[in-house]
CSV table of C-alpha atoms and ligand atoms in Angstrom, one decimal:
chain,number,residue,atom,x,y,z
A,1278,UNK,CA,20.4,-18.1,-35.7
A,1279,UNK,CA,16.4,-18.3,-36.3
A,1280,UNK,CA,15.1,-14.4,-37.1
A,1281,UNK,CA,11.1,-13.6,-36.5
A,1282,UNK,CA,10.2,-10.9,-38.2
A,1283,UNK,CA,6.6,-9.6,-37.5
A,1284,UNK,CA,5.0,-7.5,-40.3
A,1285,UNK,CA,5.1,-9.3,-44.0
A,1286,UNK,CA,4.5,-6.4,-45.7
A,1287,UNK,CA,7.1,-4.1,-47.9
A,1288,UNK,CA,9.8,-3.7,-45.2
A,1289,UNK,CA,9.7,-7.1,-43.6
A,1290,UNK,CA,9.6,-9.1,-46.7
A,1291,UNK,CA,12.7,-6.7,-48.1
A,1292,UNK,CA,14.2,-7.7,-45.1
A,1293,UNK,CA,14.3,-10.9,-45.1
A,1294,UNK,CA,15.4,-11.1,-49.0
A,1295,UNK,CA,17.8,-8.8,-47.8
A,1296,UNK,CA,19.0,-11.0,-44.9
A,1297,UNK,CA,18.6,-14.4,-47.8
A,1298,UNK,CA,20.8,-12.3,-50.0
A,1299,UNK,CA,23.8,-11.8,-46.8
A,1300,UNK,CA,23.2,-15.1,-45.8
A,1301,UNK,CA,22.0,-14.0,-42.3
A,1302,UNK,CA,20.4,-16.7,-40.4
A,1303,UNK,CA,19.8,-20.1,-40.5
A,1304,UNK,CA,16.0,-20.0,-40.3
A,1305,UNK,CA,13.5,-17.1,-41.1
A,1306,UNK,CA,9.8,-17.0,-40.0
A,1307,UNK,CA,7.2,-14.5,-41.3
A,1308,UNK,CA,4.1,-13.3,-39.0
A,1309,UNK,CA,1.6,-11.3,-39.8
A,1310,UNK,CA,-2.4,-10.5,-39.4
A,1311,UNK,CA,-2.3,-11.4,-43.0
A,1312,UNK,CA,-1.7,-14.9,-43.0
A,1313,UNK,CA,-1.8,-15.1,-46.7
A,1314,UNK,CA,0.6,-12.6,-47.6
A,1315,UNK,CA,3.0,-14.1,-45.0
A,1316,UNK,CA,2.5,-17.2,-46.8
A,1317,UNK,CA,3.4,-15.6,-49.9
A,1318,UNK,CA,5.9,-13.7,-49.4
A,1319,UNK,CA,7.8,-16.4,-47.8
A,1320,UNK,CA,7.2,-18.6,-50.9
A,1321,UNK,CA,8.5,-16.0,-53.2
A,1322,UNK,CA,11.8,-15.3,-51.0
A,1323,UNK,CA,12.4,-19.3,-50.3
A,1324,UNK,CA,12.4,-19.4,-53.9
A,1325,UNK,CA,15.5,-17.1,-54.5
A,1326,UNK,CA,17.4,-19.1,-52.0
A,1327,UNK,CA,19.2,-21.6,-54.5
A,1328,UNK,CA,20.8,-18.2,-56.1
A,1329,UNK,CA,22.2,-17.3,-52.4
A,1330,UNK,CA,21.8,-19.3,-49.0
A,1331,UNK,CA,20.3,-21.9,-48.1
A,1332,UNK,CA,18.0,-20.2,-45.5
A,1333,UNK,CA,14.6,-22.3,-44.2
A,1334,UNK,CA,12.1,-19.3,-45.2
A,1335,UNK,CA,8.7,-20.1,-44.2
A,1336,UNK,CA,5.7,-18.5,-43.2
A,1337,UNK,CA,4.1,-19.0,-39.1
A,1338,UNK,CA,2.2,-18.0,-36.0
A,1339,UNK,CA,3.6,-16.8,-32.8
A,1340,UNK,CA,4.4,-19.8,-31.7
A,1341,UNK,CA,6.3,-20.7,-34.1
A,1342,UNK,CA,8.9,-17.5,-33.1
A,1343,UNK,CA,10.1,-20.5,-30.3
A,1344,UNK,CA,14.0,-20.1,-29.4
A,1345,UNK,CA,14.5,-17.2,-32.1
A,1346,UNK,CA,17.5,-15.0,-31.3
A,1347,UNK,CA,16.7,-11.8,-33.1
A,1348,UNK,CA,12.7,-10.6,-34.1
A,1349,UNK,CA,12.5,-7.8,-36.3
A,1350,UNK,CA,9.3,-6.0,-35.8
A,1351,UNK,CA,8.0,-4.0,-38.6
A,1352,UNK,CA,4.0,-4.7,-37.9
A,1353,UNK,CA,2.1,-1.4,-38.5
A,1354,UNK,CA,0.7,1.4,-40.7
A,1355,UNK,CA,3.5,3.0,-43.3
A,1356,UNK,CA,3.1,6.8,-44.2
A,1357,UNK,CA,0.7,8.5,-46.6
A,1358,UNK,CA,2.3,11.2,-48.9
A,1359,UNK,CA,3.0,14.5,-46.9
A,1360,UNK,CA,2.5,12.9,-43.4
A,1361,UNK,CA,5.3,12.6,-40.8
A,1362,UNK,CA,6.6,9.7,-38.8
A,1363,UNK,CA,5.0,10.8,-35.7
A,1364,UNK,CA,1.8,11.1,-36.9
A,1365,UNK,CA,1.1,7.0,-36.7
A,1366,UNK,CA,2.5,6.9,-33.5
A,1367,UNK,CA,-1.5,6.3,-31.9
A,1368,UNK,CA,-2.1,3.1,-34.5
A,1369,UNK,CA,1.5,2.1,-34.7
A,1370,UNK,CA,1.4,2.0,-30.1
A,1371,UNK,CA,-1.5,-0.1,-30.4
A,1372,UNK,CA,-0.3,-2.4,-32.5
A,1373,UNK,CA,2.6,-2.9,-30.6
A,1374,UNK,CA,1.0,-3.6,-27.1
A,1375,UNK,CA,-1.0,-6.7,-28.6
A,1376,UNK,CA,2.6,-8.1,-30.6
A,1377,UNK,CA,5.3,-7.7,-28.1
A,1378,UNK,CA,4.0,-9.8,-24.9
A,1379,UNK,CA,3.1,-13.0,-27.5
A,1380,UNK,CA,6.5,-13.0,-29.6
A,1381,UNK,CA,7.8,-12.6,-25.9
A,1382,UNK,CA,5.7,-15.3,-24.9
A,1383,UNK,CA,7.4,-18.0,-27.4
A,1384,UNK,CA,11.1,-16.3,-27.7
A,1385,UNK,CA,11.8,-14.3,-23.8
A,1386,UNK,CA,15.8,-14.4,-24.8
A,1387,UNK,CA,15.0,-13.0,-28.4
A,1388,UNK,CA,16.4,-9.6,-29.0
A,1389,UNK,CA,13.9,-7.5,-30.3
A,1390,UNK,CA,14.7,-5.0,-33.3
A,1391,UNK,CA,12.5,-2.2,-33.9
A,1392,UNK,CA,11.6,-1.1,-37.4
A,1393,UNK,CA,8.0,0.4,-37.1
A,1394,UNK,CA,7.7,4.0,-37.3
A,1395,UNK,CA,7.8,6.4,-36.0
A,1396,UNK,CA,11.0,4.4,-34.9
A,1397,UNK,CA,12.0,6.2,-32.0
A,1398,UNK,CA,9.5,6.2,-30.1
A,1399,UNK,CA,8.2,2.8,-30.8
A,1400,UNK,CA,11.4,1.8,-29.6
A,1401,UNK,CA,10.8,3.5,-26.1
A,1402,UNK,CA,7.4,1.8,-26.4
A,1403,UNK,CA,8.9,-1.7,-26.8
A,1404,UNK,CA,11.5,-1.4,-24.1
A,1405,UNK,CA,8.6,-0.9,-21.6
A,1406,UNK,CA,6.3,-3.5,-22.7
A,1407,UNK,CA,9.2,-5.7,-22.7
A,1408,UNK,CA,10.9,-4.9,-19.2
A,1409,UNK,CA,7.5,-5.8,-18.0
A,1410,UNK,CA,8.8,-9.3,-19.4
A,1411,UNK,CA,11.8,-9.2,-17.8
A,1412,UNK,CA,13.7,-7.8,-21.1
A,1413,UNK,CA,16.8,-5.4,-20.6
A,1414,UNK,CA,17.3,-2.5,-22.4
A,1415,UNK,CA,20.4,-3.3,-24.5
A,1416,UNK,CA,17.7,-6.3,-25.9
A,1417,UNK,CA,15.6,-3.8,-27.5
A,1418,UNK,CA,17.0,-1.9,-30.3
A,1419,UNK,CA,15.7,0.3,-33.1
A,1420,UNK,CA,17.0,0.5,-36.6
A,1421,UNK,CA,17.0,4.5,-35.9
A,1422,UNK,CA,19.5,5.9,-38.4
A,1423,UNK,CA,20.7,3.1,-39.8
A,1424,UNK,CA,19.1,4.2,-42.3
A,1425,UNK,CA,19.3,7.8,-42.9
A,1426,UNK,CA,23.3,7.2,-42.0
A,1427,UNK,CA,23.3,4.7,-45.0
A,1428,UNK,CA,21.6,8.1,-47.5
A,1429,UNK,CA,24.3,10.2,-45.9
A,1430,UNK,CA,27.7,8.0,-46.9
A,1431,UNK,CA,25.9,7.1,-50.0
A,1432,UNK,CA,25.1,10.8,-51.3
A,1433,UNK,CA,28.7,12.0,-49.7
A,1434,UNK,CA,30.7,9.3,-51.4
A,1435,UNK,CA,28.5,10.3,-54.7
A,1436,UNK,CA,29.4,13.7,-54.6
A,1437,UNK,CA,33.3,12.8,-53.5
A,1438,UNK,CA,33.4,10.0,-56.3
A,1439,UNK,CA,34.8,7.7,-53.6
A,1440,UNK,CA,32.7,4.4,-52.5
A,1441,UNK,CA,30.1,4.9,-49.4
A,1442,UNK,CA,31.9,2.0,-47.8
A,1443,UNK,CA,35.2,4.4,-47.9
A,1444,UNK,CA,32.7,7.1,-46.2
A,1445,UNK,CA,32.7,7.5,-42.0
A,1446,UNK,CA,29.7,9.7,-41.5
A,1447,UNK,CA,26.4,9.3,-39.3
A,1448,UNK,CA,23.1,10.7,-38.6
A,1449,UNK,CA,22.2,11.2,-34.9
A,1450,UNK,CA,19.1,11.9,-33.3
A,1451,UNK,CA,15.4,10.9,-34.3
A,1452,UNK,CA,15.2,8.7,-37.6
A,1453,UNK,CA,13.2,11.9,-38.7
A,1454,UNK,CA,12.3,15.1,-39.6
A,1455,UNK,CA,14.6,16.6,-36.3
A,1456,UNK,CA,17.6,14.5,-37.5
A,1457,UNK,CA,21.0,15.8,-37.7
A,1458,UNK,CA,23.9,15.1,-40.3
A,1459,UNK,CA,27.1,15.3,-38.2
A,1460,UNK,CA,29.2,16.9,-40.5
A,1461,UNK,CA,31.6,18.1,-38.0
A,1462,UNK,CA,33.7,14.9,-38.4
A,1463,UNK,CA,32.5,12.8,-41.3
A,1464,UNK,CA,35.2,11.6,-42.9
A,1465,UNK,CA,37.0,9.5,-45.3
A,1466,UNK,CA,40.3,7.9,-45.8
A,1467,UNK,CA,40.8,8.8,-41.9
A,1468,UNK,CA,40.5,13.0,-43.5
A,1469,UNK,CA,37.6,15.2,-42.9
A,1470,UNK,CA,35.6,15.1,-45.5
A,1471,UNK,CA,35.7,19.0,-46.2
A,1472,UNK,CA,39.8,18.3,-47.0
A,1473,UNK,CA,38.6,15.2,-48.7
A,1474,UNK,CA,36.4,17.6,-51.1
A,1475,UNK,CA,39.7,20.0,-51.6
A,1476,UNK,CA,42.2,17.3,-52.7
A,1477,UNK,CA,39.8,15.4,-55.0
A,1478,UNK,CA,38.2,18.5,-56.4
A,1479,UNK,CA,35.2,17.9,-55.5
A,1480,UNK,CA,34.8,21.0,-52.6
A,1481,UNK,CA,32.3,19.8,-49.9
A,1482,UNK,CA,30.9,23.5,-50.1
A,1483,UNK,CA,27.8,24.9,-48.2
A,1484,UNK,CA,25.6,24.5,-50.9
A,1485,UNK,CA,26.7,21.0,-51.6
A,1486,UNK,CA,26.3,20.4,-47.3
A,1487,UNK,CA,22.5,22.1,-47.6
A,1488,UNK,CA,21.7,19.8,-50.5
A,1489,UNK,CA,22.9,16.5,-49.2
A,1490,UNK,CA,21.0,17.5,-45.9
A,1491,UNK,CA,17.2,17.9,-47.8
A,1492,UNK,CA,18.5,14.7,-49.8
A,1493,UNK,CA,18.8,12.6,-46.5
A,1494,UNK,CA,16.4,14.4,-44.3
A,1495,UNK,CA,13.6,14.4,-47.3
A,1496,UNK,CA,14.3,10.9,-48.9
A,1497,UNK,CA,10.9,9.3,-47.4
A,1498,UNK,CA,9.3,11.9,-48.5
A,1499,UNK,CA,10.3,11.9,-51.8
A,1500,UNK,CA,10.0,8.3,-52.4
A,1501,UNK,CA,6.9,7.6,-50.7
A,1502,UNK,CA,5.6,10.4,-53.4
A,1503,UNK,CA,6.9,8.1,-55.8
A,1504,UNK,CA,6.3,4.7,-55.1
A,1505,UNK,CA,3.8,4.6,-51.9
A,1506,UNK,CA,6.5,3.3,-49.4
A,1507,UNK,CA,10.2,2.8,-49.1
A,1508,UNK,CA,11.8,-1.1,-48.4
A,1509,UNK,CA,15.3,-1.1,-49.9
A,1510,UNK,CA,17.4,0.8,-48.0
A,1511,UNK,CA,15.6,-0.2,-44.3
A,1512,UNK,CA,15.7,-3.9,-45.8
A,1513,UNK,CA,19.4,-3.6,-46.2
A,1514,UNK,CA,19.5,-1.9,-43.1
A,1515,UNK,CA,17.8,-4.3,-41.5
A,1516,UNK,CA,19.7,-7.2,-42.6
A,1517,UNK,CA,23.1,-5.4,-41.8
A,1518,UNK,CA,21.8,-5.0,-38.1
A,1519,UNK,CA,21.0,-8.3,-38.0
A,1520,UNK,CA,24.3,-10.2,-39.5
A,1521,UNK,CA,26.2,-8.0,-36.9
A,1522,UNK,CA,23.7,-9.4,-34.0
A,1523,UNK,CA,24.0,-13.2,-35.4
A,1524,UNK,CA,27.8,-12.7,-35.8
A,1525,UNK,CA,28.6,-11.0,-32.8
A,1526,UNK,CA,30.4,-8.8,-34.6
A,1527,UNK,CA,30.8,-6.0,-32.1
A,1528,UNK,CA,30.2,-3.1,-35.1
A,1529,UNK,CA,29.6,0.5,-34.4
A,1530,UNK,CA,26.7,1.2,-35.7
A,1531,UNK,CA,24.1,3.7,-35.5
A,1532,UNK,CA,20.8,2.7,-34.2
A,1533,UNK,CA,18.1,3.2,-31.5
A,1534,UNK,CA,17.8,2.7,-28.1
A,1535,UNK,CA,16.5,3.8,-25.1
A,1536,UNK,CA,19.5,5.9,-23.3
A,1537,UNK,CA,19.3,7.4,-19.9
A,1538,UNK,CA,20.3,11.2,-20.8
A,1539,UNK,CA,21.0,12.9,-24.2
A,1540,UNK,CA,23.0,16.4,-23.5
A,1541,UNK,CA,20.1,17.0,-20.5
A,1542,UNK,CA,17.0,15.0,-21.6
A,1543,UNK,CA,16.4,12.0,-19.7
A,1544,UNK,CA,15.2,8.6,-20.6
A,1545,UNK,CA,14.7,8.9,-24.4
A,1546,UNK,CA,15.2,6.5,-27.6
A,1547,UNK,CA,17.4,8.2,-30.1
A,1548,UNK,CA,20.4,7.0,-32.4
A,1549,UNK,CA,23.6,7.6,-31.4
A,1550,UNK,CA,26.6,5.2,-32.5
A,1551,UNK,CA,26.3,2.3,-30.7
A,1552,UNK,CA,28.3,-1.2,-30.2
A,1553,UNK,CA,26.7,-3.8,-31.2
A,1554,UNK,CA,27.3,-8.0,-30.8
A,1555,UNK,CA,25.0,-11.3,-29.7
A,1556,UNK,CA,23.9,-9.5,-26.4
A,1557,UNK,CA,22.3,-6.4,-28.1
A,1558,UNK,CA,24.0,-3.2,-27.3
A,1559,UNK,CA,27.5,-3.6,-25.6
A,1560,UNK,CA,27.9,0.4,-25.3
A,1561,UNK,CA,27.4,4.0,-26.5
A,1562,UNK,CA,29.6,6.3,-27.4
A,1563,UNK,CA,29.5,10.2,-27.3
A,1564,UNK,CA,30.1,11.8,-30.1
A,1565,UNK,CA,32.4,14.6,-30.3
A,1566,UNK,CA,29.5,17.6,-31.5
A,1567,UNK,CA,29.9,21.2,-32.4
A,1568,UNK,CA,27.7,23.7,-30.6
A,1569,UNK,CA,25.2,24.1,-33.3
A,1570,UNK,CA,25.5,19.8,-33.7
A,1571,UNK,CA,25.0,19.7,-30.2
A,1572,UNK,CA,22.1,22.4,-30.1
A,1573,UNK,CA,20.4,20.0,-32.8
A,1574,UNK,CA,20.7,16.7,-31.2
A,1575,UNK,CA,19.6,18.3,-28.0
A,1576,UNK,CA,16.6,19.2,-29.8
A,1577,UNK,CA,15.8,16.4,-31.3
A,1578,UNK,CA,15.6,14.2,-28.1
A,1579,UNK,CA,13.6,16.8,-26.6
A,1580,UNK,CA,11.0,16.4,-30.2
A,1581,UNK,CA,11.2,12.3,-29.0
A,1582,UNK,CA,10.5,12.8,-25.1
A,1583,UNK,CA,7.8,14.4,-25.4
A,1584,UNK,CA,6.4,12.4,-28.2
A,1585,UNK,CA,7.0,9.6,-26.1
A,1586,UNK,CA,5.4,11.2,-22.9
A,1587,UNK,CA,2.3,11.6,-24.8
A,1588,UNK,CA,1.6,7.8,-25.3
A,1589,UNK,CA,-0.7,6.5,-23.0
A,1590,UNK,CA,1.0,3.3,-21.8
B,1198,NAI,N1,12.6,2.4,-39.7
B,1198,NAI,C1,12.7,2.8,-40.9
B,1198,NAI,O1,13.7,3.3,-41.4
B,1198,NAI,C2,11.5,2.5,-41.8
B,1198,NAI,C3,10.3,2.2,-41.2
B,1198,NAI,N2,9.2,2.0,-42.0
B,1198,NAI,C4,8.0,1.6,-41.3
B,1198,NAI,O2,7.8,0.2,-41.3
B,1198,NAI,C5,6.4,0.0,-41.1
B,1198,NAI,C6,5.9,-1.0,-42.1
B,1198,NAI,O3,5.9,-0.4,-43.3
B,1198,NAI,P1,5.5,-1.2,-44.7
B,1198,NAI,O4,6.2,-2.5,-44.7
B,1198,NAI,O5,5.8,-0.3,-45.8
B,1198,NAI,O6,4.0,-1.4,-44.4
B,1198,NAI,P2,3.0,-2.5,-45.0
B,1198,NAI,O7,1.7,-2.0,-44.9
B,1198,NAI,O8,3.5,-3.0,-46.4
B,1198,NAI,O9,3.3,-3.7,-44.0
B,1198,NAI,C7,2.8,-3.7,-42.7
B,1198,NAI,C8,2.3,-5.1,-42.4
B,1198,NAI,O10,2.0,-5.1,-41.0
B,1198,NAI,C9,0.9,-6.0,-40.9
B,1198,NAI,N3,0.3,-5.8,-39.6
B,1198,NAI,C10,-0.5,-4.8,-39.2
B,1198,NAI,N4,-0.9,-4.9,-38.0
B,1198,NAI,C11,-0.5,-6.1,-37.5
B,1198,NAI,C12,-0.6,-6.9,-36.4
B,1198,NAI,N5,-1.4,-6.4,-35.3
B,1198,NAI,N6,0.0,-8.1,-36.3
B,1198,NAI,C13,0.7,-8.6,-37.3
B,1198,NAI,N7,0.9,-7.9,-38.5
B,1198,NAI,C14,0.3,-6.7,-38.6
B,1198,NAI,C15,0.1,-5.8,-42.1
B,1198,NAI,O11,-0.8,-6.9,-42.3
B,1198,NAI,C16,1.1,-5.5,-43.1
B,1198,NAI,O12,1.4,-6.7,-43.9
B,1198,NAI,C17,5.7,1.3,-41.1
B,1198,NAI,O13,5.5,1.8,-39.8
B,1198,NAI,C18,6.8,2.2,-41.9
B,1198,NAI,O14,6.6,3.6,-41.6
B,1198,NAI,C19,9.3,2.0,-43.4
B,1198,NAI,C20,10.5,2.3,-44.0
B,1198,NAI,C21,11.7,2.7,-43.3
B,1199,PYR,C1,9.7,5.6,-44.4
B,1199,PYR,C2,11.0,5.9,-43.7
B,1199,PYR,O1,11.0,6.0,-42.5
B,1199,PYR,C3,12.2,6.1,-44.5
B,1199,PYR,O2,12.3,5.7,-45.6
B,1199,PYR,O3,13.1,6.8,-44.0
């Protein structure tokens, strides 16, 4: 499969490293404003290719997105220190209506995946420039929690000592500050993970929950203090979303999309686990939420809709 992805900078270029790495795709073109740093980076990734696939990595216009399957959007500003996703939703919206109708214009079958913050709601954004292209829904996906799911199995299976692949736990809502850890059936080894903590020794207790939570839901925070921007973990994200869309792999995964009610509120993008394969999303499933889970997630769309109903489109 030939991937676009549209933004050079730290997350698209991690991305498709990331994707060179999995050997995901066949052909992977770079766009961005910056011409020269889309050269570049594409140099620099080409050149790791003899230590993994051999992926055509090159740099392009538009145009040059013709008959690609996936395009991975991650155009846009990134956050300062201390500011929140939703705070570049007015540059990030702009951006976006100038990119989506020309990578539409030279790929209409691609599927587009979402990686711009604040995710959510550029997701919602994309779905409606692109039904004015004829796009479906289930072709426009965000990477959502991909992300903050992957900080949740990796800090539970740390504090379990068992691997995060072992680890069956998600993050459901906005990729964000109203995010929520549903800890009500995270599990591993088919156990909850509470009985998990018991038999290992390793008690999942409610300090150990409260600290995992500020690890996950404060992780861009802290690294963007840090280092200016975070790129591994979406990259891998990124690339994961994409091998399952190239291989039709029908995974459940949790990621964006625009769904038509969320425990009351209508029409709103928010991660919840979804099937994914070649077409995009196949379906979404309900997950099986406490009241105070449910209370959360209800919460949370209602933070996106009217985020989302505040962009002038
Ligand atoms: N969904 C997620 O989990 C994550 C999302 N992000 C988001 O990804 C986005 C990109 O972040 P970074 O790569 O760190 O930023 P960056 O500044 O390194 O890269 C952004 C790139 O977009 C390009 N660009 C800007 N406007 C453009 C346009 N109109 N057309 C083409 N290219 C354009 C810039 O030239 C730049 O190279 C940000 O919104 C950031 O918040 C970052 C990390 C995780
Ligand atoms: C920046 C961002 O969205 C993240 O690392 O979660």
């Amino acid at each position: 499969m030939k991937i676009g992805i549209v933004g050079a900078g730290f997350v698209g270029s991690t991305a498709a490293y990331a994707m060179v790495m999995r050997g995901v795709g066949s052909e992977i073109v770079l766009v961005d404003r910056n011409g020269e740093l889309a050269d570049a980076q594409a140099r620099d990734i080409l050149h790791a290719t003899p230590f993994a696939y051999p992926t055509k990595v090159r740099a392009g216009s538009y145009a040059d997105l013709d008959g690609a399957g996936l395009v991975v959007l991650a155009a846009g500003v990134n956050q300062k220190p201390g500011e929140t996703r939703l705070e570049l939703l007015t540059r990030n919206a702009e951006i976006f209506g100038g990119i989506i109708p020309e990578v539409l214009k030279a790929a209409p079958q691609t599927i587009l995946l979402v990686a711009t913050n604040p995710v959510d709601v550029m997701t919602q954004i994309s779905t409606v420039i692109a039904a004015r292209h004829g796009v479906p829904t289930c072709r426009v996906i965000g990477s959502g929690t991909i992300l903050d799911t992957a900080r949740y199995r990796a800090l539970l299976g740390q504090h379990l000592g068992v691997s995060p692949k072992s680890v069956h736990a998600h993050v459901l809502g906005e990729h964000g500050d109203s995010e929520v850890l549903h800890w009500s059936n995270a599990e591993a080894g088919g156990l909850n993970v509470a009985v998990v903590g018991d038999q290992v020794g390793r008690p999942v207790t409610d300090a150990v929950k409260a600290r995992i939570d500020d690890e996950v839901r404060c992780a861009a925070y802290r690294i963007i203090k840090g280092k200016g921007a975070t790129w591994y973990g979406i990259g891998g994200g990124l690339a994961r979303l994409a091998q399952v869309i190239a291989n039709d792999e029908r995974a459940l995964v949790t990621c964006s999309m625009l769904t038509d009610s969320c425990l009351g509120v209508p029409q709103v993008a928010l991660s919840l686990p979804r099937l994914l394969g070649a077409a995009g999303v196949i379906s979404t499933l309900t997950p099986d939420l406490d009241e105070a889970e449910a209370s959360a997630l209800r919460h949370s769309a209602e933070v996106l809709k009217s985020a989302f109903d505040g962009v002038a489109l």
